[in-house]
Coordinates of C-alpha atoms and ligand atoms in Angstrom, one line a residue:
X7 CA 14.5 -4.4 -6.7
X8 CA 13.8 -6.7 -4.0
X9 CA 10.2 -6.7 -5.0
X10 CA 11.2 -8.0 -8.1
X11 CA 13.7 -10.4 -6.5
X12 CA 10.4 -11.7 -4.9
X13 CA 12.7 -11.1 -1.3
X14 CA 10.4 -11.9 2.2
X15 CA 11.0 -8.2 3.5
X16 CA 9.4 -9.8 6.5
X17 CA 12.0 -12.3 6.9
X18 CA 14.5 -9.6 6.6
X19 CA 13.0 -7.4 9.1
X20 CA 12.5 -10.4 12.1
X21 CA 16.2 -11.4 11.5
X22 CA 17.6 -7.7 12.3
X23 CA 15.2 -7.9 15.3
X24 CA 12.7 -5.4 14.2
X25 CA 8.5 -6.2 14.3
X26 CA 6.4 -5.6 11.9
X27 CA 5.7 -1.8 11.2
X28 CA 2.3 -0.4 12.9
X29 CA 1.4 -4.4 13.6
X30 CA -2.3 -4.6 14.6
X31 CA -3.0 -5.5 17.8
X32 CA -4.7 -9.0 17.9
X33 CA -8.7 -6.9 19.4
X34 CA -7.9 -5.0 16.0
X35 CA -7.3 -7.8 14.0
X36 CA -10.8 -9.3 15.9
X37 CA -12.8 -5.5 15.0
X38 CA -11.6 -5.9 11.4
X39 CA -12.5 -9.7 10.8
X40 CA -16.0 -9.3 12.7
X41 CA -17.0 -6.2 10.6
X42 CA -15.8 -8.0 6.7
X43 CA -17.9 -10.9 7.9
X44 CA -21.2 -8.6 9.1
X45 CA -20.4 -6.5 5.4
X46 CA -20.0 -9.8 3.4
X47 CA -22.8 -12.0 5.3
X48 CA -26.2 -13.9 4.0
X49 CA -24.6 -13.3 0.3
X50 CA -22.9 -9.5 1.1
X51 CA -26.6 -8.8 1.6
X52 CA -25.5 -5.6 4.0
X53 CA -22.9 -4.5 0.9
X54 CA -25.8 -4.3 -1.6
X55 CA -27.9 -1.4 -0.3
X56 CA -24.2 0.5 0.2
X57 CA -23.1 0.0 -3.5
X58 CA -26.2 0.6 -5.2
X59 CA -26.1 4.2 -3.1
X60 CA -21.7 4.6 -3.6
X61 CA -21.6 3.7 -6.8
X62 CA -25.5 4.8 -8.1
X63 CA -26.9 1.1 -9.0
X64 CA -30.3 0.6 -10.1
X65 CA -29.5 -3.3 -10.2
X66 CA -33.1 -5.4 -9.0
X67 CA -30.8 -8.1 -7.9
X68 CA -27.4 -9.3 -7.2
X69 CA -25.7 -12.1 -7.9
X70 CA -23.3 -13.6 -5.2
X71 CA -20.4 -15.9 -5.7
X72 CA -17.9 -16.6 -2.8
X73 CA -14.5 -17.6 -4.7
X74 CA -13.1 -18.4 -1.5
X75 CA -13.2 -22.6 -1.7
X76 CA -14.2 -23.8 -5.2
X77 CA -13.4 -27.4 -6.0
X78 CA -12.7 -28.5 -2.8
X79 CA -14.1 -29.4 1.0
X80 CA -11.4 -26.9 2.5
X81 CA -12.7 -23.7 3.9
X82 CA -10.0 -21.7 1.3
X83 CA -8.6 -23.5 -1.7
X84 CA -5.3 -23.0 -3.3
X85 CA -4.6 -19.3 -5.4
X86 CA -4.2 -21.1 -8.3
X87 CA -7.2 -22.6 -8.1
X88 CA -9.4 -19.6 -7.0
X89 CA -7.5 -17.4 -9.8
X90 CA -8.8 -19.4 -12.4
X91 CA -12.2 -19.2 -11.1
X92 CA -11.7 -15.5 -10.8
X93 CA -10.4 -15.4 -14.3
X94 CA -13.3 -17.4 -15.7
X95 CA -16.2 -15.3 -13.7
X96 CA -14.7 -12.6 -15.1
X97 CA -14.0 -13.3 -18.2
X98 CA -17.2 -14.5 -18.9
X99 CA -18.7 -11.6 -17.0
X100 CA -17.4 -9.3 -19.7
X101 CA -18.0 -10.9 -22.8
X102 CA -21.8 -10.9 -21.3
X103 CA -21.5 -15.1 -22.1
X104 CA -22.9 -16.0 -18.1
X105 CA -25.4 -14.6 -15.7
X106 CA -23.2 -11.2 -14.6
X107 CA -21.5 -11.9 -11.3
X108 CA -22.2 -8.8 -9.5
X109 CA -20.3 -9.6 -6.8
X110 CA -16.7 -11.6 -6.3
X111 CA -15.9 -12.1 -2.8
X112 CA -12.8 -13.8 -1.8
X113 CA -11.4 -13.4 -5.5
X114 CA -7.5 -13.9 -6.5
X115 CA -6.2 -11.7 -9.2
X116 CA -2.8 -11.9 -10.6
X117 CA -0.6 -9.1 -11.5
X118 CA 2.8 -8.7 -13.5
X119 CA 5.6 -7.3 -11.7
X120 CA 9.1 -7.3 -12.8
X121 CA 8.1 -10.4 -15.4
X122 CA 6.9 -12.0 -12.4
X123 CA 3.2 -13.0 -11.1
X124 CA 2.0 -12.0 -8.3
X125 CA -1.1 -13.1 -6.5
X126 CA -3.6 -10.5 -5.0
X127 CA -6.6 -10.9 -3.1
X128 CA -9.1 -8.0 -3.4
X129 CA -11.9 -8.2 -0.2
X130 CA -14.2 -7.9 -3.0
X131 CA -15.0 -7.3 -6.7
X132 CA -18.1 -6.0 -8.0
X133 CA -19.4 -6.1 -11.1
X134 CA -21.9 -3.4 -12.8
X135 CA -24.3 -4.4 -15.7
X136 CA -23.2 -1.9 -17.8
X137 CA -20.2 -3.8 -17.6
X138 CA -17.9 -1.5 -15.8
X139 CA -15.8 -3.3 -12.8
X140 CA -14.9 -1.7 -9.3
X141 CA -13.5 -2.7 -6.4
X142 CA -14.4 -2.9 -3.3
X143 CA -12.5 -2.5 -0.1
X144 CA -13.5 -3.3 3.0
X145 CA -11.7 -1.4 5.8
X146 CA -11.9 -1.3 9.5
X147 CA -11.1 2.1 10.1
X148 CA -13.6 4.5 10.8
X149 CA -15.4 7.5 8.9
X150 CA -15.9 9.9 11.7
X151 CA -18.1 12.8 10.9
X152 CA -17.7 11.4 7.5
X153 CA -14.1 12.1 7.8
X154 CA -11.4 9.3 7.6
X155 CA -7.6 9.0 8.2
X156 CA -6.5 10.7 4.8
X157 CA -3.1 8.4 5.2
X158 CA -4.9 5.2 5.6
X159 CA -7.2 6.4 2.6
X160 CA -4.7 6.9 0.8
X161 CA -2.8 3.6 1.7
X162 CA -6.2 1.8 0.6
X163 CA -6.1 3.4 -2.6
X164 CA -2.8 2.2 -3.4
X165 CA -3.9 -1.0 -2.6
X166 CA -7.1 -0.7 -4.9
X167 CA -4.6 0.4 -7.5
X168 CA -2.7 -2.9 -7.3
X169 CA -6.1 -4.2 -7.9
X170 CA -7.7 -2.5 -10.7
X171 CA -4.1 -3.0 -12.6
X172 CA -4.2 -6.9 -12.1
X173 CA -8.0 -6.8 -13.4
X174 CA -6.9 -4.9 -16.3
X175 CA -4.4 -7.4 -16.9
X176 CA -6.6 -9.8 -17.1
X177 CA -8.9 -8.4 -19.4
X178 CA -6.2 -7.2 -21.7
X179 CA -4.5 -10.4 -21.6
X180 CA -7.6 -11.7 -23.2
X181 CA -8.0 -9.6 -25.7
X182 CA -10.8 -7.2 -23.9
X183 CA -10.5 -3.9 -23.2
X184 CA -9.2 -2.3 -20.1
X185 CA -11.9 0.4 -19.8
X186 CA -13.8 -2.7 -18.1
X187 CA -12.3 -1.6 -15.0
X188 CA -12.9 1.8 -13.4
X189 CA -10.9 4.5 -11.3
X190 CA -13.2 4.8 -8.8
X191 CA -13.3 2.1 -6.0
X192 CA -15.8 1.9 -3.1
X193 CA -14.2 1.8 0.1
X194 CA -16.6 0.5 2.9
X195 CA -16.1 1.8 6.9
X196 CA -17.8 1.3 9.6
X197 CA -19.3 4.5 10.4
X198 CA -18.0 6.4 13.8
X199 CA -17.1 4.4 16.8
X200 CA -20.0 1.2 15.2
X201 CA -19.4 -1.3 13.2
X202 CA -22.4 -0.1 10.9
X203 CA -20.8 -0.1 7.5
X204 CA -20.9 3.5 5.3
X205 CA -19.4 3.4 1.5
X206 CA -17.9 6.3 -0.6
X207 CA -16.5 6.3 -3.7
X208 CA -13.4 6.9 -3.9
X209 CA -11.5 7.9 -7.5
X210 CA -7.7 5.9 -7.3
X211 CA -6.8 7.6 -10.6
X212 CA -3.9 9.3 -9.2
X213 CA -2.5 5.9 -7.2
X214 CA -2.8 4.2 -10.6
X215 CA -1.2 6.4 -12.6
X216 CA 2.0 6.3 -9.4
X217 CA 1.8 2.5 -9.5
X218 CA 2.0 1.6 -13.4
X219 CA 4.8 4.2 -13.2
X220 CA 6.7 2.4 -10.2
X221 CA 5.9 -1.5 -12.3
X222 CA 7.0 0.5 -15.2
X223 CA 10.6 0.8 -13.6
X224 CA 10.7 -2.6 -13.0
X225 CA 11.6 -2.7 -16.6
X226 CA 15.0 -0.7 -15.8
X227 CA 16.0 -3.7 -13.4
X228 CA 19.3 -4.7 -15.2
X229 CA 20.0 -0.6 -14.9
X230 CA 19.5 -0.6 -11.3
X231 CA 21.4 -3.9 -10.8
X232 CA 24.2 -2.7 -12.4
X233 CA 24.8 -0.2 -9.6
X234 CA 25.0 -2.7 -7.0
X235 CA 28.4 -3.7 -5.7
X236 CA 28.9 -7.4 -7.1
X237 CA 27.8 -10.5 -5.5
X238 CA 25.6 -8.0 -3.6
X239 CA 22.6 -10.9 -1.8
X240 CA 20.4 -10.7 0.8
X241 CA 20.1 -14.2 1.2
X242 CA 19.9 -14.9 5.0
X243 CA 21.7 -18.3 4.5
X244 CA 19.2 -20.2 6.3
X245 CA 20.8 -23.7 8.3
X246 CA 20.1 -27.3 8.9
X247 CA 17.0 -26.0 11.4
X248 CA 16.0 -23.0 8.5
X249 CA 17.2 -20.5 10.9
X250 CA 19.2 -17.9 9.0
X251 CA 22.5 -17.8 9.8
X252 CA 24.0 -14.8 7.9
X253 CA 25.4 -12.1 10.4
X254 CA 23.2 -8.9 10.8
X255 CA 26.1 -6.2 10.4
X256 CA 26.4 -8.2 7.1
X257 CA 23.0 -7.8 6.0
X258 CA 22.4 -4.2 7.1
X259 CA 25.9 -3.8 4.9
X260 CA 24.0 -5.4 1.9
X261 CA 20.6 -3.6 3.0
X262 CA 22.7 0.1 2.9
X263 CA 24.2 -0.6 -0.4
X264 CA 20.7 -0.5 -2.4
X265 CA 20.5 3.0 -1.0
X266 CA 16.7 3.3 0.6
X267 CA 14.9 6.4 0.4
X268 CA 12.9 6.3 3.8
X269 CA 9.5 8.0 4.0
X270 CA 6.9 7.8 7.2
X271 CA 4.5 6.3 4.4
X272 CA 7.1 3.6 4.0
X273 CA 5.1 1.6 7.3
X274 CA 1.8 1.4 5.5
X275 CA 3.6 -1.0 3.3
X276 CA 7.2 -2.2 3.9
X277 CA 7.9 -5.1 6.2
X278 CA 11.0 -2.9 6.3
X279 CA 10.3 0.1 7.5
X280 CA 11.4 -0.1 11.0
X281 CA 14.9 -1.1 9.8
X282 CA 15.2 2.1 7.4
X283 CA 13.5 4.3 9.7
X284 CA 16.3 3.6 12.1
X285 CA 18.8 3.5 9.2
X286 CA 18.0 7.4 8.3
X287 CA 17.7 8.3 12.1
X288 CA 21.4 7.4 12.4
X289 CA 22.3 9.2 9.3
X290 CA 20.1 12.6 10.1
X291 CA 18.4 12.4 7.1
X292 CA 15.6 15.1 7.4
X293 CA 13.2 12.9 5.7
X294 CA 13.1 10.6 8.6
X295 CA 11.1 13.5 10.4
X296 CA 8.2 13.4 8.2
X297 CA 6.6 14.5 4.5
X298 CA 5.7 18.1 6.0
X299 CA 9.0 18.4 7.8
X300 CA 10.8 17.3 4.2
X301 CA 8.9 19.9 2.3
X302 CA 9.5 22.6 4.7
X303 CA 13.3 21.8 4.8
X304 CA 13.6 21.4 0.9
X305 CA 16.9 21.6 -0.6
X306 CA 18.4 20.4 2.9
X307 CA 19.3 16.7 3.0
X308 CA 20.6 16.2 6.7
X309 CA 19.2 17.5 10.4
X310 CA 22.9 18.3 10.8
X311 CA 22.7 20.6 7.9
X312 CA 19.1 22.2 9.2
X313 CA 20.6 22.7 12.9
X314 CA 24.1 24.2 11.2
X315 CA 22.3 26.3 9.5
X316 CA 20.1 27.4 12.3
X317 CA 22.8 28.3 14.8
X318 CA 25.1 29.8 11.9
X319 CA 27.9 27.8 11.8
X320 CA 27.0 27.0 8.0
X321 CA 26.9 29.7 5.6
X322 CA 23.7 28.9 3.5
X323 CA 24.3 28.1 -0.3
X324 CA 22.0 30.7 -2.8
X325 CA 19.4 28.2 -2.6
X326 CA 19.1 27.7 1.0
X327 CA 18.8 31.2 2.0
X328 CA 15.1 32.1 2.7
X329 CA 14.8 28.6 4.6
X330 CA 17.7 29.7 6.4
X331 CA 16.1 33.0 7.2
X332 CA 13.1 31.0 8.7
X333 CA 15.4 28.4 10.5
X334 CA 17.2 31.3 12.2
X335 CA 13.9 33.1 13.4
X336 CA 12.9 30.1 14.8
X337 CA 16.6 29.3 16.5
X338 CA 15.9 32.5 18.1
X339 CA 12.3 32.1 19.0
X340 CA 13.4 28.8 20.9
X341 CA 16.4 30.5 22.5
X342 CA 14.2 33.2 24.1
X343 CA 11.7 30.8 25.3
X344 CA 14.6 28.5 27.0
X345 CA 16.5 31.8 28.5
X346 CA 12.7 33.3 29.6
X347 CA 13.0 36.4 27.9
X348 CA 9.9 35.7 25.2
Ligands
SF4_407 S1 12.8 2.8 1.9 FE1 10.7 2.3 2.5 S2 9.9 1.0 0.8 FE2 12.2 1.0 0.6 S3 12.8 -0.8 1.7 FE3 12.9 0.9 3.1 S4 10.9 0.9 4.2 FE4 10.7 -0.4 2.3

């Protein structure tokens, strides 16, 4: 909903007091900036050599277009501007009408959500002769061993998802086809502790399929508005000086009334997280612990509920009872190891 509502989340968050979830430091911010520029220098020259191997590319040569200041002297010119550009590069790229642009950097896509556009700003877009699109994300963490962080992968993929929906979007809106644009991605690492970039190919289909779903809701807005108390806003009533004004207690009231379903996977993304992950630590809700935790504990909604359960002053429902029969054993297991009898 607040998505939709086009609400700063960020905004939100710094008036309750809480920073940004997992917020770079600024030597991480530095790492990631100084290995997009040595991926994307002399014309993404380093990139080539990574997606003819990722994505299997016989291409002799690459063309190289920077969307990142068109029609202007300023080093970055405005969305609008660099959207259309996109829109015409690739427009043109798929009718075969131009010289194919095999590679986008810097490009602005626009994507629909809740009837509303939204800009997006892939690292990079490239563009296959066979006339298949992928994109291309460049990433600062590392492949170790060629193992990544399957978390940030999979927060990547999301955000490749965003991407490939927004160029379908395009293409559609035009009368093309969608099957321009693959699944797979290319997501581009340095490799180990380096910053010596490695690319793998990387199929989003899943984090596509999750996302149109989630834009699809959009469509039941007016449903999920209904459900809100009236005059429900999360307006921070910002004064004279822009500062907001509106009292916290109020806006966490507001905040509790849209009834947030806090996940650990909620920092990859929300500006909000901190301020729900604190929300469901006050209430004890077992989700706050963690995906594996969750699954383990399924069918029990509260730590009060687990820790009843555990130390039997709960009687477990039908559906609760093998969990309960685990939670027991391991009540036990941590009695005898506090009392030194294990
Ligand atoms: S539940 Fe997660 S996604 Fe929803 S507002 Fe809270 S932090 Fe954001």
């Amino acid at each position: 909903m607040m998505d939709a509502a086009g609400i700063d989340k960020g905004a939100l968050a710094a008036h309750l007091g809480h920073g940004r979830p997992l917020e770079k430091s600024q030597l991480a911010l530095d790492h990631g900036l100084a290995f997009e520029r040595k991926v994307t220098s002399q014309g993404a020259t380093p990139l080539v050599p990574l997606l003819r191997h990722a994505l299997e590319l016989t291409l002799p040569e690459v063309a190289y277009e920077d969307v990142n200041s068109v029609g202007s002297d300023h080093d970055t010119s405005s969305l609008g501007l660099r959207h259309a550009r996109t829109s015409h590069l690739v427009l043109d790229a798929a009718r075969g009408k131009s010289e194919p642009r095999t590679l986008l950097d810097h490009p602005v896509l626009r994507l629909t959500v809740g009837g509303h556009p939204v800009y997006l700003e892939p690292d990079v877009v490239a563009f296959q002769c066979n006339g298949k699109f992928h994109i291309v994300e460049i990433k600062s963490f590392p492949v170790i061993h060629g193992q990544a962080d399957p978390v940030k992968v999979t927060a990547a993929l999301f955000q490749a998802a965003a991407y490939v929906l927004a160029l379908r979007e395009l293409l559609e809106g035009d009368g093309l086809s969608p099957e321009h644009v693959s699944d797979t991605v290319v997501l581009v690492n340095p490799r180990n502790f380096s910053l010596r970039p490695t690319a793998t190919s990387q199929s989003a289909s899943l984090q596509i399929k999750i996302l149109s779903r989630h834009l699809n809701r959009f469509d039941r807005l007016p449903e999920l508005l209904d459900r809100l108390p009236p005059h429900t806003t999360f307006d921070l009533a910002p004064g004279p000086d822009k500062k907001p004004t509106r009292p916290r207690g109020d806006l966490v009231a507001a905040l509790a009334t849209t009834r947030p379903h806090y996940t650990p996977g909620c920092r990859h993304h929300c500006d909000l997280a901190l301020h729900c992950r604190a929300e469901a630590r006050n209430r004890g809700n077992i989700k706050a612990l963690g995906t594996a935790v969750g699954e383990d504990l399924a069918g029990i909604d509260t730590i009060a509920t687990a820790l009843a359960l555990a130390d039997e002053h709960l009687h477990p429902s039908r559906d609760q009872k093998d969990i309960t029969q685990a939670l027991r054993h391991a009540h036990r297991i941590h009695a005898d190891l506090r009392t030194g009898h294990a």
